[in-house]
Every structure is written in C-alpha cells, then in structure tokens.
Tab-separated table of C-alpha atoms in Angstrom:
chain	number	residue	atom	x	y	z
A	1	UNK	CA	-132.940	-14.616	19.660
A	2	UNK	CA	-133.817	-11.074	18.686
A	3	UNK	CA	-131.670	-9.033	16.689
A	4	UNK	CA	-130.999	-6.458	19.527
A	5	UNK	CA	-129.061	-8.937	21.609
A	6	UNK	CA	-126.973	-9.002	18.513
A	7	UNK	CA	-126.032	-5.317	18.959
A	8	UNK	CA	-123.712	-4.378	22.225
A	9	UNK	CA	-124.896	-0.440	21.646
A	10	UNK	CA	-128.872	-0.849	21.484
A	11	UNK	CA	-129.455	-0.379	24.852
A	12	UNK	CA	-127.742	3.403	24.327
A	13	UNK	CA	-129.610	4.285	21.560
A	14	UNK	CA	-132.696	6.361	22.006
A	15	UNK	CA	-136.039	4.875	21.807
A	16	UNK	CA	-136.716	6.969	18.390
A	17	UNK	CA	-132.799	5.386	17.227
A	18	UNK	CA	-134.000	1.803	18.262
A	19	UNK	CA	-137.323	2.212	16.450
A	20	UNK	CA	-135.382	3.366	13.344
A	21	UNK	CA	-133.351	0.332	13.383
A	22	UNK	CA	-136.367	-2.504	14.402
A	23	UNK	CA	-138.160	-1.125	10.976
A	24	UNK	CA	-135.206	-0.979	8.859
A	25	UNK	CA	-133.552	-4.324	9.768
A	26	UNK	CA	-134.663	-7.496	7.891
A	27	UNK	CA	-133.840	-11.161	8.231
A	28	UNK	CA	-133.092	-13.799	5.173
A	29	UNK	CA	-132.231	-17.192	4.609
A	30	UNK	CA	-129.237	-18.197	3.014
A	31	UNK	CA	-128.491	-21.487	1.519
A	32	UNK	CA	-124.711	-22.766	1.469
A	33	UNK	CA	-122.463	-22.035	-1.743
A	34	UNK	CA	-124.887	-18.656	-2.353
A	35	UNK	CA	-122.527	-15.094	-3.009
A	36	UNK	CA	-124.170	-13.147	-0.509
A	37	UNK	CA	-122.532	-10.203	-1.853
A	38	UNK	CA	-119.641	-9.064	-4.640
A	39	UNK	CA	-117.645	-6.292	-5.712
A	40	UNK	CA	-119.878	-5.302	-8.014
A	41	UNK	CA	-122.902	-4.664	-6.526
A	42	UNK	CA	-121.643	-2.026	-4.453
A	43	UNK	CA	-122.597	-1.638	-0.441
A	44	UNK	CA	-125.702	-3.576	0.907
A	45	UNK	CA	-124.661	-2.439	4.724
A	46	UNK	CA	-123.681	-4.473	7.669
A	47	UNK	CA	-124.352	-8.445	7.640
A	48	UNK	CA	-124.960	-10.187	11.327
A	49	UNK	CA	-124.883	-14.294	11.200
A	50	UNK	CA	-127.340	-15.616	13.483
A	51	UNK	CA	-125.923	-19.288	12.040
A	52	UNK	CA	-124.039	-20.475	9.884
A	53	UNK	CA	-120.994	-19.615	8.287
A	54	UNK	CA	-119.529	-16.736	5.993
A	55	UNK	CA	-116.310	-16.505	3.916
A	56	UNK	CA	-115.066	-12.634	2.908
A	57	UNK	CA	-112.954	-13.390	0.344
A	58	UNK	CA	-110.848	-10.796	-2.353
A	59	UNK	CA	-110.643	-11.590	-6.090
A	60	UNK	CA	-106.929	-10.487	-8.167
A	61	UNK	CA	-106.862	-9.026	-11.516
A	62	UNK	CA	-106.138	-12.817	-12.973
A	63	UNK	CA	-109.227	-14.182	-11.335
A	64	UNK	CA	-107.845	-15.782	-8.616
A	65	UNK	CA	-109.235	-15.967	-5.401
A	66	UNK	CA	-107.919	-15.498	-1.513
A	67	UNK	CA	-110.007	-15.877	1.691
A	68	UNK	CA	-109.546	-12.881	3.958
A	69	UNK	CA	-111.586	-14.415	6.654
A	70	UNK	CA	-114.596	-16.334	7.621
A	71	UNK	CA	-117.528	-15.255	9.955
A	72	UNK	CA	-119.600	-17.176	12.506
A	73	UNK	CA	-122.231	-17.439	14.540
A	74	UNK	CA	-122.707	-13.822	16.220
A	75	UNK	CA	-120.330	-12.333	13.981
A	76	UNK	CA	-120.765	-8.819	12.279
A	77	UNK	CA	-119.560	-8.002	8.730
A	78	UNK	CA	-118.573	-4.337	8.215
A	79	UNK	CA	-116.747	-4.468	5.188
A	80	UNK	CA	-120.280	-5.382	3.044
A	81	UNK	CA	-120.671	-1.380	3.999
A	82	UNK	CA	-117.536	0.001	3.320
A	83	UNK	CA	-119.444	2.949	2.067
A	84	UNK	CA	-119.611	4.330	5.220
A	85	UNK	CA	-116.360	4.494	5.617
A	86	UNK	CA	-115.174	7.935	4.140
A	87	UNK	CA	-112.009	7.537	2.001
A	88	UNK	CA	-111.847	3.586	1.945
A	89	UNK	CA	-112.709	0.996	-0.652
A	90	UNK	CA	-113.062	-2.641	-0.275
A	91	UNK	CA	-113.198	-4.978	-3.314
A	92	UNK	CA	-114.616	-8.015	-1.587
A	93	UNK	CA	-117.304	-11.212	-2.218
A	94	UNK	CA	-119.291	-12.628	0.643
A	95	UNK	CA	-119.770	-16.267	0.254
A	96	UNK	CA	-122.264	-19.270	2.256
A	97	UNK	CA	-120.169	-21.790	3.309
A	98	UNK	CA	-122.895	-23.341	5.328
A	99	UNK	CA	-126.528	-22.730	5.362
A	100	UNK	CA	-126.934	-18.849	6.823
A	101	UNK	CA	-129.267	-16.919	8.613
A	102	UNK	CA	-128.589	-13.683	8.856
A	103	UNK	CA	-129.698	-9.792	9.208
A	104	UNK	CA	-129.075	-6.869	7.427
A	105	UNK	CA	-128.772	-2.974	8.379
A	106	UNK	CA	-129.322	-0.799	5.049
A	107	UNK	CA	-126.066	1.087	4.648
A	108	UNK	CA	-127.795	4.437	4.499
A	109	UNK	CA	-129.870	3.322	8.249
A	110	UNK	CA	-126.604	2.099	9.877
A	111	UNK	CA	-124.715	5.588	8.390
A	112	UNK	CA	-127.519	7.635	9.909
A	113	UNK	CA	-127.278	5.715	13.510
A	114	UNK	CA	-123.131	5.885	13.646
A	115	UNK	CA	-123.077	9.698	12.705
A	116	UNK	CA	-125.690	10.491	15.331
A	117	UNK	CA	-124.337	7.937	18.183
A	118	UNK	CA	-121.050	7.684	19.497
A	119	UNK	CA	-121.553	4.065	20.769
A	120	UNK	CA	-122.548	2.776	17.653
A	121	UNK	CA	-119.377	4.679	15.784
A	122	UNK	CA	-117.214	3.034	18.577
A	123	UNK	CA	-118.361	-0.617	18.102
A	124	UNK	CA	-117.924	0.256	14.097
A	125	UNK	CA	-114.302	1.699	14.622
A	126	UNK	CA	-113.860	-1.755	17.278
A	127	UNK	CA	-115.333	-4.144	14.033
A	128	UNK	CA	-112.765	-2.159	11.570
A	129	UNK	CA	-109.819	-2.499	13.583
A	130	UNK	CA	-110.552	-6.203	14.381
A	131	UNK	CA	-111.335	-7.041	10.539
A	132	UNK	CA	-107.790	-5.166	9.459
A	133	UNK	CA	-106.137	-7.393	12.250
A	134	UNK	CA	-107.275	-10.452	10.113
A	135	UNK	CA	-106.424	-9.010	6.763
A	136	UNK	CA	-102.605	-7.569	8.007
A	137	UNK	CA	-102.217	-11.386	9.556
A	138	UNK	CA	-103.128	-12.830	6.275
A	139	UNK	CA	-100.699	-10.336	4.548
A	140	UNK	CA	-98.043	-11.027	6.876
A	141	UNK	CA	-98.681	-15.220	5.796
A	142	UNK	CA	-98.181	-14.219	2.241
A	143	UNK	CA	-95.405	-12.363	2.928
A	144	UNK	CA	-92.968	-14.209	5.402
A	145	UNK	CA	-94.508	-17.866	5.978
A	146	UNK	CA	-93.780	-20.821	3.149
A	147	UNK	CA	-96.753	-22.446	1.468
A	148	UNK	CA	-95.984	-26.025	2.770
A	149	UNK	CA	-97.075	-24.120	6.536
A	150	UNK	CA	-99.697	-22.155	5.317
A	151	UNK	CA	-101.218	-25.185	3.517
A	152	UNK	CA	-100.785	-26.987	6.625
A	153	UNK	CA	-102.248	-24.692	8.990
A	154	UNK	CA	-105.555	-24.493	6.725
A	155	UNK	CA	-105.876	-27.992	6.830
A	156	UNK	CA	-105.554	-28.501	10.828
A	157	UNK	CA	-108.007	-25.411	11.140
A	158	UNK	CA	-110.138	-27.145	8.921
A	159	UNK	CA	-110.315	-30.269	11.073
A	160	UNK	CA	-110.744	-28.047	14.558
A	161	UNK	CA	-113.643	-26.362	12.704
A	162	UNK	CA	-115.139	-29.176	11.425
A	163	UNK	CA	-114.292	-31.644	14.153
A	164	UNK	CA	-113.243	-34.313	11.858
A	165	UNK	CA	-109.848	-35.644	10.423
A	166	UNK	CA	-111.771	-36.408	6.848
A	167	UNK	CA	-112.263	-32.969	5.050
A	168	UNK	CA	-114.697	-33.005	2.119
A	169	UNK	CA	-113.059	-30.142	0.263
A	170	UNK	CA	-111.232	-30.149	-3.622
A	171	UNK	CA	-107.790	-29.001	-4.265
A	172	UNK	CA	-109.656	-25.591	-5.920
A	173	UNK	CA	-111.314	-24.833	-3.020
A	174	UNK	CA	-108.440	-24.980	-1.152
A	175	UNK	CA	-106.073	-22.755	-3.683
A	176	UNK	CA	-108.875	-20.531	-3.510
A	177	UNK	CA	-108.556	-20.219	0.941
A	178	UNK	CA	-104.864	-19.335	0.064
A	179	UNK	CA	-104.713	-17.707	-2.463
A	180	UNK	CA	-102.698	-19.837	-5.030
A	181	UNK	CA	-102.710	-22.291	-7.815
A	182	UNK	CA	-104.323	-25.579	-8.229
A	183	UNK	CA	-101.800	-27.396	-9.708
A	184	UNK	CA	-99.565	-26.019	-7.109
A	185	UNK	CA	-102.059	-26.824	-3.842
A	186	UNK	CA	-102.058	-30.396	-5.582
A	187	UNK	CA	-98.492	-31.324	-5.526
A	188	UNK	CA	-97.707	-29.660	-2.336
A	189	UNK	CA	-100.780	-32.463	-0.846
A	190	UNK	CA	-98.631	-35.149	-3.047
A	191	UNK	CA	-95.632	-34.096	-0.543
A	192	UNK	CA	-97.780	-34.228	2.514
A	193	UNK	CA	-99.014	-37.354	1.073
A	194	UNK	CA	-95.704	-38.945	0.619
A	195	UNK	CA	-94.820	-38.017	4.181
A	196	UNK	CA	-97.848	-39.866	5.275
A	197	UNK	CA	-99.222	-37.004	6.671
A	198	UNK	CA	-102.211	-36.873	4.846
A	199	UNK	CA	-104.176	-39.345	2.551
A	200	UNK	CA	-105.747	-37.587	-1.013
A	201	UNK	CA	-108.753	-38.880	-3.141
A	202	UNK	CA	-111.444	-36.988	-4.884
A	203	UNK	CA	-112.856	-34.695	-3.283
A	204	UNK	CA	-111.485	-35.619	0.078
A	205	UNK	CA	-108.784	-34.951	1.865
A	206	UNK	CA	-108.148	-37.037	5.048
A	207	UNK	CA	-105.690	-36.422	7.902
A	208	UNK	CA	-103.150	-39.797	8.884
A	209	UNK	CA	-100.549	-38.067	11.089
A	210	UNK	CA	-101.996	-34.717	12.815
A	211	UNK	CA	-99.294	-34.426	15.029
A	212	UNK	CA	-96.645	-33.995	12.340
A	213	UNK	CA	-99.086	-31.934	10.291
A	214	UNK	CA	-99.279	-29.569	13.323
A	215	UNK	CA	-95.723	-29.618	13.719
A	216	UNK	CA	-95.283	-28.298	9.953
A	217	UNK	CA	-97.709	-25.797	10.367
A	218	UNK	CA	-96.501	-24.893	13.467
A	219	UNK	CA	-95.535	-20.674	12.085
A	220	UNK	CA	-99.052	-20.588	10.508
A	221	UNK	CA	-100.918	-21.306	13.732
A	222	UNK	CA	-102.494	-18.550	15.563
C-alpha cells in the first residue's frame, strides 16, 4: 500500500503539495522493544504505522512510567510533532511493541503543508482532539476508577488484543501500562489469583475465570 492511501487529505492537495510530500516522506523498519522516539530528542514529525504496534507512553519526575495509548495498523501519531502545535508541549516516548513499519513526515514538511491547506489542518485538529480523548479517559481512570478495575480491564484488553487467555507480559510491564508500582501490580494479581481469576508464574500471566475478571473490570471497560 502506498503512503497516500494513508492520508484522507492527499487527494486535495495540489500536485506541487503532493510532490512536496512523496520526496519528503520516508519509510523504516522497526523492530519490537525499539524507543522510536523520547522526550528528549525533541519533534521528529508525524509517525503513520503501516503494521505493527506503537505504545505513547509519559514518564513522571520519579521515573515511573504510564501508557497514554497504543497505535495500530493505519494509525497516525501527532503528538511525535507537537512542535507544530503553537503553545503546547508534550513530554512523551514512542515505544515498538511489535515489529513496526512505519512512515515519517519531517515536522518542518508537515508544518509547511497544514499552514498552506485547510484539509490537512482539519485532519491535524481531528488527530488532536481524538488523541486528548484518550489522554482525558486515562486521566479520568486515575482519577475516579480503583486499581483492582483498572488492572482488570488491562488484562481483558490484553487478551481481546492478543486473542489469547495466556499473556506473556511481567508484573513491570504491566505497572508501567498503568502507571503504578510493581510491588503493588504484584499483590493486587495475588488477589486476583486467590479469587481464581487469574493464574501467575514468571513471566506469564494466564486468565482462569474471564467472566468474573470482566465483571471486576466492568467501570474500566470502554
């Protein structure tokens, strides 16, 4: 598939607009567990999966980590150029969690294209609001839902995404989706554990009892 069929607004560009995107546009190969981008190096411009899998994640002061959302197949990350976006600052990291292919619009080109073309500033203000919509029902999880729900809502998420009831995943990776401890992600799975809803070993968590998993998680389920 061609990158244009990514890209609702290329047929409304002009042919001079298009030609400035074909030559600036490039195409890479990333393998899975690879930071496609952090905080620190600043804006590298608009990120479009052609397959795979992405997690945008935000780092605290203390180190610890919280996924803000993932990205999939078709998907379009506009927060890796929040330099476009006059007034606004992102602190984010950009992570592989499968093997990626993806393509890349220079900040600077994609800048250019959105202050000359009112599609492409539309689909950008449409990508904005819809990221913010993740991140404000993430904040409103923190905020208002208990961690035995949130834990349980990653985990049956996990299983619809992965289409299997045995998740190969560690306790850190997991406190590092939410947002929270180890040591705390470890003896909430003891709990689920103990209600036989779940089954824990190294490395592995494996689902026993979806239905009452489901039912727990029930106010963290979109």
């Amino acid at each position: 598939m061609e990158f244009q069929e990514y890209l609702p607004f290329w047929a409304k560009l002009t042919p001079e607009q298009q030609a400035f995107l074909a030559r600036s546009i490039t195409r890479y190969d990333v393998p899975k567990g690879e930071i496609v981008h952090n905080d620190s190096e600043g804006c590298i411009g608009p990120l479009i999966v052609i397959s795979g899998q992405l997690r945008v994640y935000s780092n605290s002061d203390d180190g610890r980590e919280i996924t803000l959302y993932r990205l999939f197949e078709r998907d379009v990350c506009i927060l890796s150029a929040y330099c476009m976006l006059n007034s606004l600052q992102f602190d984010i990291s950009i992570q592989a969690e499968k093997d990626c292919q993806l393509y890349r619009i220079p900040a600077p080109v994609y800048k250019k294209l959105m202050q000359e073309s009112a599609p492409v500033a539309n689909y950008t203000t449409e990508l904005i609001a819809s990221s913010f919509s993740e991140v404000m029902w993430l904040l409103d999880q923190i905020l208002y839902k208990h961690l035995d729900s949130r834990l349980a809502g990653f985990l049956v998420g996990e299983c619809q995404l992965n289409d299997t009831l045995q998740l190969k995943i560690t306790h850190e990776e997991i406190a590092h989706h939410l947002g929270s401890a180890r040591e705390v992600v470890t003896r909430m799975l003891k709990y689920f554990q103990s209600e036989h809803m779940v089954e824990v070993s190294r490395g592995c968590v494996t689902i026993t009892d979806l239905k009452k998993l489901t039912e727990t998680a029930r106010d963290s389920l979109r």
